[in-house]
Amino acid sequence: MNIGFINGEYINADEAVIPIDERGHQFGDGVYEVVKIYNSLPFLLDEHLTRLKESASAIQLKLPYSLDDIKKIILEGIKRSELLNAEVYFQVTRGIAPRNHLFPNVSASFTMTIKPARKVSEQSYYKGIKTITTKDERWANCHIKSLNLLPNVLAKQKANNEESYEAILIKDGYVTEGSSTNVFVVKNNTLYTTPLTNNILSGITRKNVLKLAQKLDVEVLEKSFTTEFLISGDEAFLTSTTVEVLPIRSVNNKVILNGDPGPITKLLHESFRQLYAE
Ligand SMILES: Cc1ncc(COP(=O)(O)O)c(C=O)c1O
């Protein structure tokens, strides 16, 4: 069953209704996380909970539950859903109060949904996906996992309109990240990814892929790169909780090398899958 959690209660997610004065709905005034469930177990949950706390703190939002209690709510939800492979989205907003930009004097709201995991096609993994580049039109605090996703939504739709899977965002001539992914390129056996600043989200998958690369003796450089550098790479891929490690075939219709997923991309994806298969 698709599980929802709202006002401290588990319900059928398909019946959940958000109150009209909910600030997440009216202002996007909140933060969120998504966690994958493999074989009924949440993957890298503690890292996601830590990031939720950091995002909340960055917008002066006090979580309505402790991280331990949120963990319990999630584990109970997974049990109730009876799903083996799922995705859990949870949001914390500044609560429900009559419309006013100022912070209301109410406690924060916590909502959650647990639904079957959306799957990227197998073909995407063995052929790689098409991407486009587009201007990064987001705000100055992209390290916060905020509910405000309008520029990301517009960029992703633009990619889709151009028969591509992801939009890679460009700020001041450099790649920041994808609309919902981090971006990596391999050139001369070195793995490059954009360094952590306020311009990108510190992806949990990114962090774990970097750890794996170091373990596997792949040289890593956290360094900004341009679209031209990306296209001239030997391999490239995207990472996120949802897509894991997803090879990029082309950028703006320019194929990277012969387009097929490269050996380092495949090795990192295989090693990443081992983390939850263990
Ligand atoms: C803008 C953005 N960058 C990167 C990511 C990847 O982060 P993670 O690996 O933690 O899912 C996401 C995931 O939702 C995202 O929205």
mmCIF file of C-alpha atoms and ligand atoms in Angstrom:
data_model
loop_
_atom_site.group_PDB
_atom_site.id
_atom_site.type_symbol
_atom_site.label_atom_id
_atom_site.label_comp_id
_atom_site.label_asym_id
_atom_site.label_seq_id
_atom_site.Cartn_x
_atom_site.Cartn_y
_atom_site.Cartn_z
ATOM 1 C CA MET A 1 0.000 0.000 0.000
ATOM 2 C CA ASN A 2 1.134 3.595 -0.571
ATOM 3 C CA ILE A 3 1.635 4.943 2.933
ATOM 4 C CA GLY A 4 1.169 8.556 3.941
ATOM 5 C CA PHE A 5 1.936 10.201 7.273
ATOM 6 C CA ILE A 6 0.385 13.507 8.286
ATOM 7 C CA ASN A 7 -0.615 15.081 11.637
ATOM 8 C CA GLY A 8 1.087 12.222 13.482
ATOM 9 C CA GLU A 9 -0.995 9.543 11.738
ATOM 10 C CA TYR A 10 -0.446 6.923 9.066
ATOM 11 C CA ILE A 11 -2.973 7.040 6.265
ATOM 12 C CA ASN A 12 -3.375 5.852 2.692
ATOM 13 C CA ALA A 13 -1.054 8.182 0.708
ATOM 14 C CA ASP A 14 -3.587 8.433 -2.099
ATOM 15 C CA GLU A 15 -6.077 10.030 0.310
ATOM 16 C CA ALA A 16 -3.725 12.549 1.955
ATOM 17 C CA VAL A 17 -4.876 16.154 1.828
ATOM 18 C CA ILE A 18 -2.716 19.177 2.659
ATOM 19 C CA PRO A 19 -4.551 21.990 4.517
ATOM 20 C CA ILE A 20 -4.976 25.148 2.465
ATOM 21 C CA ASP A 21 -2.905 27.240 4.891
ATOM 22 C CA GLU A 22 0.050 24.831 4.891
ATOM 23 C CA ARG A 23 3.198 26.947 4.322
ATOM 24 C CA GLY A 24 4.942 24.307 2.268
ATOM 25 C CA HIS A 25 2.063 24.545 -0.176
ATOM 26 C CA GLN A 26 1.770 28.348 -0.078
ATOM 27 C CA PHE A 27 5.410 29.472 0.159
ATOM 28 C CA GLY A 28 7.519 26.361 -0.432
ATOM 29 C CA ASP A 29 8.614 27.177 3.123
ATOM 30 C CA GLY A 30 10.232 23.895 4.085
ATOM 31 C CA VAL A 31 12.843 21.240 3.433
ATOM 32 C CA TYR A 32 12.701 17.590 2.437
ATOM 33 C CA GLU A 33 14.563 14.337 1.895
ATOM 34 C CA VAL A 34 14.162 11.216 -0.188
ATOM 35 C CA VAL A 35 15.472 7.837 0.931
ATOM 36 C CA LYS A 36 15.530 4.593 -1.043
ATOM 37 C CA ILE A 37 14.293 1.340 0.464
ATOM 38 C CA TYR A 38 16.003 -1.821 -0.761
ATOM 39 C CA ASN A 39 14.711 -5.146 0.561
ATOM 40 C CA SER A 40 12.581 -3.323 3.144
ATOM 41 C CA LEU A 41 15.623 -1.507 4.590
ATOM 42 C CA PRO A 42 16.250 2.245 4.322
ATOM 43 C CA PHE A 43 19.587 2.924 2.613
ATOM 44 C CA LEU A 44 21.966 5.530 4.124
ATOM 45 C CA LEU A 45 19.149 6.792 6.355
ATOM 46 C CA ASP A 46 21.393 8.400 8.973
ATOM 47 C CA GLU A 47 23.121 10.507 6.309
ATOM 48 C CA HIS A 48 19.757 11.710 4.978
ATOM 49 C CA LEU A 49 18.530 12.540 8.502
ATOM 50 C CA THR A 50 21.681 14.541 9.217
ATOM 51 C CA ARG A 51 21.195 16.501 5.983
ATOM 52 C CA LEU A 52 17.520 17.124 6.881
ATOM 53 C CA LYS A 53 18.605 18.621 10.193
ATOM 54 C CA GLU A 54 21.206 20.802 8.447
ATOM 55 C CA SER A 55 18.690 22.001 5.826
ATOM 56 C CA ALA A 56 16.139 22.796 8.543
ATOM 57 C CA SER A 57 18.672 24.641 10.627
ATOM 58 C CA ALA A 58 19.788 26.683 7.589
ATOM 59 C CA ILE A 59 16.236 28.066 7.267
ATOM 60 C CA GLN A 60 15.755 28.483 11.060
ATOM 61 C CA LEU A 61 13.209 25.680 11.185
ATOM 62 C CA LYS A 62 12.921 23.545 14.300
ATOM 63 C CA LEU A 63 12.145 19.907 13.500
ATOM 64 C CA PRO A 64 8.902 18.752 15.155
ATOM 65 C CA TYR A 65 10.457 15.362 16.051
ATOM 66 C CA SER A 66 13.904 14.163 17.042
ATOM 67 C CA LEU A 67 15.906 12.356 14.338
ATOM 68 C CA ASP A 68 15.384 9.136 16.313
ATOM 69 C CA ASP A 69 11.621 9.623 16.247
ATOM 70 C CA ILE A 70 11.694 10.379 12.509
ATOM 71 C CA LYS A 71 13.637 7.156 12.018
ATOM 72 C CA LYS A 72 10.961 5.251 13.961
ATOM 73 C CA ILE A 73 8.172 6.850 11.890
ATOM 74 C CA ILE A 74 9.944 5.815 8.681
ATOM 75 C CA LEU A 75 10.637 2.243 9.830
ATOM 76 C CA GLU A 76 7.035 1.795 10.948
ATOM 77 C CA GLY A 77 5.827 3.219 7.615
ATOM 78 C CA ILE A 78 7.971 0.764 5.667
ATOM 79 C CA LYS A 79 6.508 -2.088 7.700
ATOM 80 C CA ARG A 80 2.956 -0.902 7.052
ATOM 81 C CA SER A 81 3.598 -0.437 3.336
ATOM 82 C CA GLU A 82 4.810 -4.050 2.953
ATOM 83 C CA LEU A 83 6.938 -2.755 0.073
ATOM 84 C CA LEU A 84 10.342 -4.317 -0.591
ATOM 85 C CA ASN A 85 11.707 -1.617 -2.882
ATOM 86 C CA ALA A 86 10.335 1.828 -2.301
ATOM 87 C CA GLU A 87 11.103 5.508 -1.966
ATOM 88 C CA VAL A 88 10.297 7.544 1.113
ATOM 89 C CA TYR A 89 9.794 11.286 0.721
ATOM 90 C CA PHE A 90 9.513 13.341 3.895
ATOM 91 C CA GLN A 91 8.940 17.045 4.208
ATOM 92 C CA VAL A 92 9.160 19.456 7.111
ATOM 93 C CA THR A 93 7.414 22.786 6.660
ATOM 94 C CA ARG A 94 6.961 25.856 8.843
ATOM 95 C CA GLY A 95 3.476 24.667 9.687
ATOM 96 C CA ILE A 96 -0.116 25.662 9.078
ATOM 97 C CA ALA A 97 -1.064 29.287 9.695
ATOM 98 C CA PRO A 98 -3.030 32.092 7.971
ATOM 99 C CA ARG A 99 -1.011 33.529 5.105
ATOM 100 C CA ASN A 100 1.716 35.933 6.244
ATOM 101 C CA HIS A 101 5.347 35.928 5.135
ATOM 102 C CA LEU A 102 6.546 36.253 8.749
ATOM 103 C CA PHE A 103 7.338 33.055 10.656
ATOM 104 C CA PRO A 104 4.138 31.831 12.372
ATOM 105 C CA ASN A 105 4.042 30.866 16.020
ATOM 106 C CA VAL A 106 3.090 27.237 15.341
ATOM 107 C CA SER A 107 5.093 24.041 15.306
ATOM 108 C CA ALA A 108 6.525 22.638 12.099
ATOM 109 C CA SER A 109 4.620 20.018 10.060
ATOM 110 C CA PHE A 110 6.070 16.644 9.141
ATOM 111 C CA THR A 111 4.603 14.665 6.255
ATOM 112 C CA MET A 112 5.811 11.506 4.545
ATOM 113 C CA THR A 113 4.904 9.229 1.650
ATOM 114 C CA ILE A 114 6.167 5.727 0.938
ATOM 115 C CA LYS A 115 5.541 4.454 -2.588
ATOM 116 C CA PRO A 116 7.105 1.892 -4.936
ATOM 117 C CA ALA A 117 10.467 3.139 -6.221
ATOM 118 C CA ARG A 118 10.327 4.718 -9.676
ATOM 119 C CA LYS A 119 12.638 2.818 -11.978
ATOM 120 C CA VAL A 120 15.035 4.161 -14.544
ATOM 121 C CA SER A 121 14.929 1.882 -17.602
ATOM 122 C CA GLU A 122 17.631 -0.795 -17.817
ATOM 123 C CA GLN A 123 18.440 0.538 -21.271
ATOM 124 C CA SER A 124 19.471 3.863 -19.723
ATOM 125 C CA TYR A 125 22.106 2.049 -17.681
ATOM 126 C CA TYR A 126 23.658 0.119 -20.529
ATOM 127 C CA LYS A 127 23.341 2.835 -23.191
ATOM 128 C CA GLY A 128 23.629 6.020 -21.153
ATOM 129 C CA ILE A 129 21.195 8.916 -21.190
ATOM 130 C CA LYS A 130 20.938 12.118 -23.208
ATOM 131 C CA THR A 131 21.381 15.431 -21.403
ATOM 132 C CA ILE A 132 21.197 19.110 -22.250
ATOM 133 C CA THR A 133 22.836 22.097 -20.594
ATOM 134 C CA THR A 134 20.837 25.105 -19.488
ATOM 135 C CA LYS A 135 21.411 28.208 -17.388
ATOM 136 C CA ASP A 136 21.364 27.645 -13.620
ATOM 137 C CA GLU A 137 18.635 30.070 -12.588
ATOM 138 C CA ARG A 138 18.410 29.023 -8.938
ATOM 139 C CA TRP A 139 19.066 31.005 -5.762
ATOM 140 C CA ALA A 140 22.244 31.445 -3.709
ATOM 141 C CA ASN A 141 21.633 28.566 -1.252
ATOM 142 C CA CYS A 142 21.441 25.420 -3.347
ATOM 143 C CA HIS A 143 23.153 23.442 -0.563
ATOM 144 C CA ILE A 144 19.811 23.521 1.292
ATOM 145 C CA LYS A 145 17.410 20.763 0.201
ATOM 146 C CA SER A 146 14.513 23.188 0.029
ATOM 147 C CA LEU A 147 10.991 22.517 -1.224
ATOM 148 C CA ASN A 148 11.416 25.412 -3.679
ATOM 149 C CA LEU A 149 12.119 23.492 -6.878
ATOM 150 C CA LEU A 150 10.625 25.716 -9.575
ATOM 151 C CA PRO A 151 13.876 26.346 -11.526
ATOM 152 C CA ASN A 152 14.679 22.618 -11.262
ATOM 153 C CA VAL A 153 11.206 21.717 -12.541
ATOM 154 C CA LEU A 154 11.540 24.127 -15.490
ATOM 155 C CA ALA A 155 15.014 22.828 -16.366
ATOM 156 C CA LYS A 156 13.930 19.165 -16.215
ATOM 157 C CA GLN A 157 10.891 19.894 -18.400
ATOM 158 C CA LYS A 158 13.137 21.674 -20.910
ATOM 159 C CA ALA A 159 15.340 18.564 -21.059
ATOM 160 C CA ASN A 160 12.280 16.392 -21.568
ATOM 161 C CA ASN A 161 10.988 18.661 -24.352
ATOM 162 C CA GLU A 162 14.347 18.094 -26.056
ATOM 163 C CA GLU A 163 14.082 14.302 -25.625
ATOM 164 C CA SER A 164 16.750 14.292 -22.937
ATOM 165 C CA TYR A 165 16.658 12.818 -19.461
ATOM 166 C CA GLU A 166 18.419 15.508 -17.457
ATOM 167 C CA ALA A 167 19.286 19.202 -17.606
ATOM 168 C CA ILE A 168 22.829 20.021 -16.508
ATOM 169 C CA LEU A 169 22.913 23.484 -14.966
ATOM 170 C CA ILE A 170 25.558 26.049 -15.906
ATOM 171 C CA LYS A 171 26.506 28.988 -13.687
ATOM 172 C CA ASP A 172 29.144 31.527 -14.738
ATOM 173 C CA GLY A 173 30.407 29.132 -17.419
ATOM 174 C CA TYR A 174 30.782 26.103 -15.116
ATOM 175 C CA VAL A 175 28.687 22.985 -14.457
ATOM 176 C CA THR A 176 27.028 23.140 -11.048
ATOM 177 C CA GLU A 177 24.832 20.009 -11.010
ATOM 178 C CA GLY A 178 21.818 18.429 -12.689
ATOM 179 C CA SER A 179 18.229 19.488 -11.961
ATOM 180 C CA SER A 180 18.054 16.596 -9.462
ATOM 181 C CA THR A 181 21.478 14.954 -9.717
ATOM 182 C CA ASN A 182 25.202 15.571 -9.225
ATOM 183 C CA VAL A 183 27.479 15.413 -12.276
ATOM 184 C CA PHE A 184 30.775 13.525 -12.695
ATOM 185 C CA VAL A 185 33.246 13.282 -15.570
ATOM 186 C CA VAL A 186 36.186 10.914 -16.046
ATOM 187 C CA LYS A 187 39.155 12.157 -18.043
ATOM 188 C CA ASN A 188 42.519 10.394 -18.284
ATOM 189 C CA ASN A 189 41.453 8.054 -15.449
ATOM 190 C CA THR A 190 40.750 10.959 -13.071
ATOM 191 C CA LEU A 191 37.255 11.469 -11.689
ATOM 192 C CA TYR A 192 36.098 15.101 -11.584
ATOM 193 C CA THR A 193 33.071 16.517 -9.824
ATOM 194 C CA THR A 194 31.994 20.016 -8.849
ATOM 195 C CA PRO A 195 33.278 20.992 -5.370
ATOM 196 C CA LEU A 196 30.844 21.508 -2.501
ATOM 197 C CA THR A 197 29.791 25.134 -2.177
ATOM 198 C CA ASN A 198 26.426 26.858 -1.738
ATOM 199 C CA ASN A 199 25.963 26.322 -5.491
ATOM 200 C CA ILE A 200 25.154 22.612 -5.226
ATOM 201 C CA LEU A 201 23.460 20.065 -3.024
ATOM 202 C CA SER A 202 25.859 17.856 -1.125
ATOM 203 C CA GLY A 203 24.492 14.620 -2.609
ATOM 204 C CA ILE A 204 24.551 11.563 -0.387
ATOM 205 C CA THR A 205 25.187 9.426 -3.479
ATOM 206 C CA ARG A 206 27.961 11.833 -4.569
ATOM 207 C CA LYS A 207 29.657 11.459 -1.193
ATOM 208 C CA ASN A 208 29.460 7.665 -1.237
ATOM 209 C CA VAL A 209 30.653 7.429 -4.848
ATOM 210 C CA LEU A 210 33.666 9.598 -3.964
ATOM 211 C CA LYS A 211 34.427 7.311 -1.007
ATOM 212 C CA LEU A 212 34.217 4.260 -3.275
ATOM 213 C CA ALA A 213 36.448 5.892 -5.882
ATOM 214 C CA GLN A 214 39.109 6.506 -3.244
ATOM 215 C CA LYS A 215 38.829 2.914 -2.019
ATOM 216 C CA LEU A 216 39.213 1.688 -5.596
ATOM 217 C CA ASP A 217 42.279 3.876 -6.179
ATOM 218 C CA VAL A 218 40.559 6.097 -8.725
ATOM 219 C CA GLU A 219 42.082 9.560 -8.572
ATOM 220 C CA VAL A 220 39.473 12.161 -7.574
ATOM 221 C CA LEU A 221 39.491 15.902 -8.195
ATOM 222 C CA GLU A 222 36.697 18.053 -6.766
ATOM 223 C CA LYS A 223 37.104 20.860 -9.255
ATOM 224 C CA SER A 224 34.717 22.940 -11.381
ATOM 225 C CA PHE A 225 34.576 22.143 -15.099
ATOM 226 C CA THR A 226 32.954 23.560 -18.223
ATOM 227 C CA THR A 227 30.518 22.014 -20.711
ATOM 228 C CA GLU A 228 33.427 21.623 -23.167
ATOM 229 C CA PHE A 229 35.434 19.686 -20.581
ATOM 230 C CA LEU A 230 32.439 17.451 -19.873
ATOM 231 C CA ILE A 231 31.936 16.691 -23.562
ATOM 232 C CA SER A 232 35.652 16.039 -24.045
ATOM 233 C CA GLY A 233 35.686 13.516 -21.154
ATOM 234 C CA ASP A 234 36.191 9.776 -21.575
ATOM 235 C CA GLU A 235 33.119 9.002 -19.447
ATOM 236 C CA ALA A 236 30.453 10.929 -17.568
ATOM 237 C CA PHE A 237 27.632 10.055 -15.202
ATOM 238 C CA LEU A 238 24.976 11.453 -12.873
ATOM 239 C CA THR A 239 24.326 10.429 -9.286
ATOM 240 C CA SER A 240 21.291 10.636 -7.025
ATOM 241 C CA THR A 241 19.334 8.560 -4.557
ATOM 242 C CA THR A 242 16.812 7.813 -7.305
ATOM 243 C CA VAL A 243 19.135 7.019 -10.235
ATOM 244 C CA GLU A 244 22.201 5.752 -8.288
ATOM 245 C CA VAL A 245 25.002 6.019 -10.922
ATOM 246 C CA LEU A 246 23.553 6.798 -14.337
ATOM 247 C CA PRO A 247 25.870 6.987 -17.384
ATOM 248 C CA ILE A 248 25.620 10.036 -19.656
ATOM 249 C CA ARG A 249 25.657 9.253 -23.378
ATOM 250 C CA SER A 250 25.526 12.775 -24.761
ATOM 251 C CA VAL A 251 25.415 16.440 -23.822
ATOM 252 C CA ASN A 252 23.572 18.781 -26.209
ATOM 253 C CA ASN A 253 23.560 15.935 -28.762
ATOM 254 C CA LYS A 254 27.368 15.668 -28.624
ATOM 255 C CA VAL A 255 28.299 12.096 -27.813
ATOM 256 C CA ILE A 256 30.946 11.518 -25.106
ATOM 257 C CA LEU A 257 33.646 9.273 -26.628
ATOM 258 C CA ASN A 258 31.656 6.421 -28.258
ATOM 259 C CA GLY A 259 28.668 7.096 -25.963
ATOM 260 C CA ASP A 260 28.706 3.776 -24.126
ATOM 261 C CA PRO A 261 29.149 3.657 -20.341
ATOM 262 C CA GLY A 262 32.860 3.558 -19.518
ATOM 263 C CA PRO A 263 34.739 1.165 -17.221
ATOM 264 C CA ILE A 264 35.048 3.530 -14.235
ATOM 265 C CA THR A 265 31.337 4.402 -14.397
ATOM 266 C CA LYS A 266 30.430 0.709 -14.473
ATOM 267 C CA LEU A 267 32.854 -0.149 -11.674
ATOM 268 C CA LEU A 268 31.502 2.629 -9.446
ATOM 269 C CA HIS A 269 27.893 1.638 -10.086
ATOM 270 C CA GLU A 270 28.604 -2.015 -9.361
ATOM 271 C CA SER A 271 30.439 -1.073 -6.153
ATOM 272 C CA PHE A 272 27.612 1.278 -5.159
ATOM 273 C CA ARG A 273 25.052 -1.522 -5.626
ATOM 274 C CA GLN A 274 27.162 -3.726 -3.373
ATOM 275 C CA LEU A 275 26.630 -1.219 -0.553
ATOM 276 C CA TYR A 276 22.962 -2.133 -0.268
ATOM 277 C CA ALA A 277 23.270 -5.721 -1.410
ATOM 278 C CA GLU A 278 25.609 -6.503 1.499
HETATM 279 C C1 LIG B 1 19.592 19.469 -7.028
HETATM 280 C C2 LIG B 1 20.023 18.098 -6.609
HETATM 281 N N1 LIG B 1 21.315 17.777 -6.691
HETATM 282 C C3 LIG B 1 21.762 16.546 -6.341
HETATM 283 C C4 LIG B 1 20.879 15.558 -5.900
HETATM 284 C C5 LIG B 1 21.408 14.210 -5.515
HETATM 285 O O1 LIG B 1 21.427 14.057 -4.104
HETATM 286 P P1 LIG B 1 21.318 12.640 -3.406
HETATM 287 O O2 LIG B 1 22.433 11.802 -3.937
HETATM 288 O O3 LIG B 1 21.474 12.947 -1.954
HETATM 289 O O4 LIG B 1 19.979 12.079 -3.752
HETATM 290 C C6 LIG B 1 19.525 15.859 -5.784
HETATM 291 C C7 LIG B 1 18.603 14.835 -5.303
HETATM 292 O O5 LIG B 1 17.448 14.987 -5.141
HETATM 293 C C8 LIG B 1 19.075 17.154 -6.148
HETATM 294 O O6 LIG B 1 17.786 17.499 -6.075
#
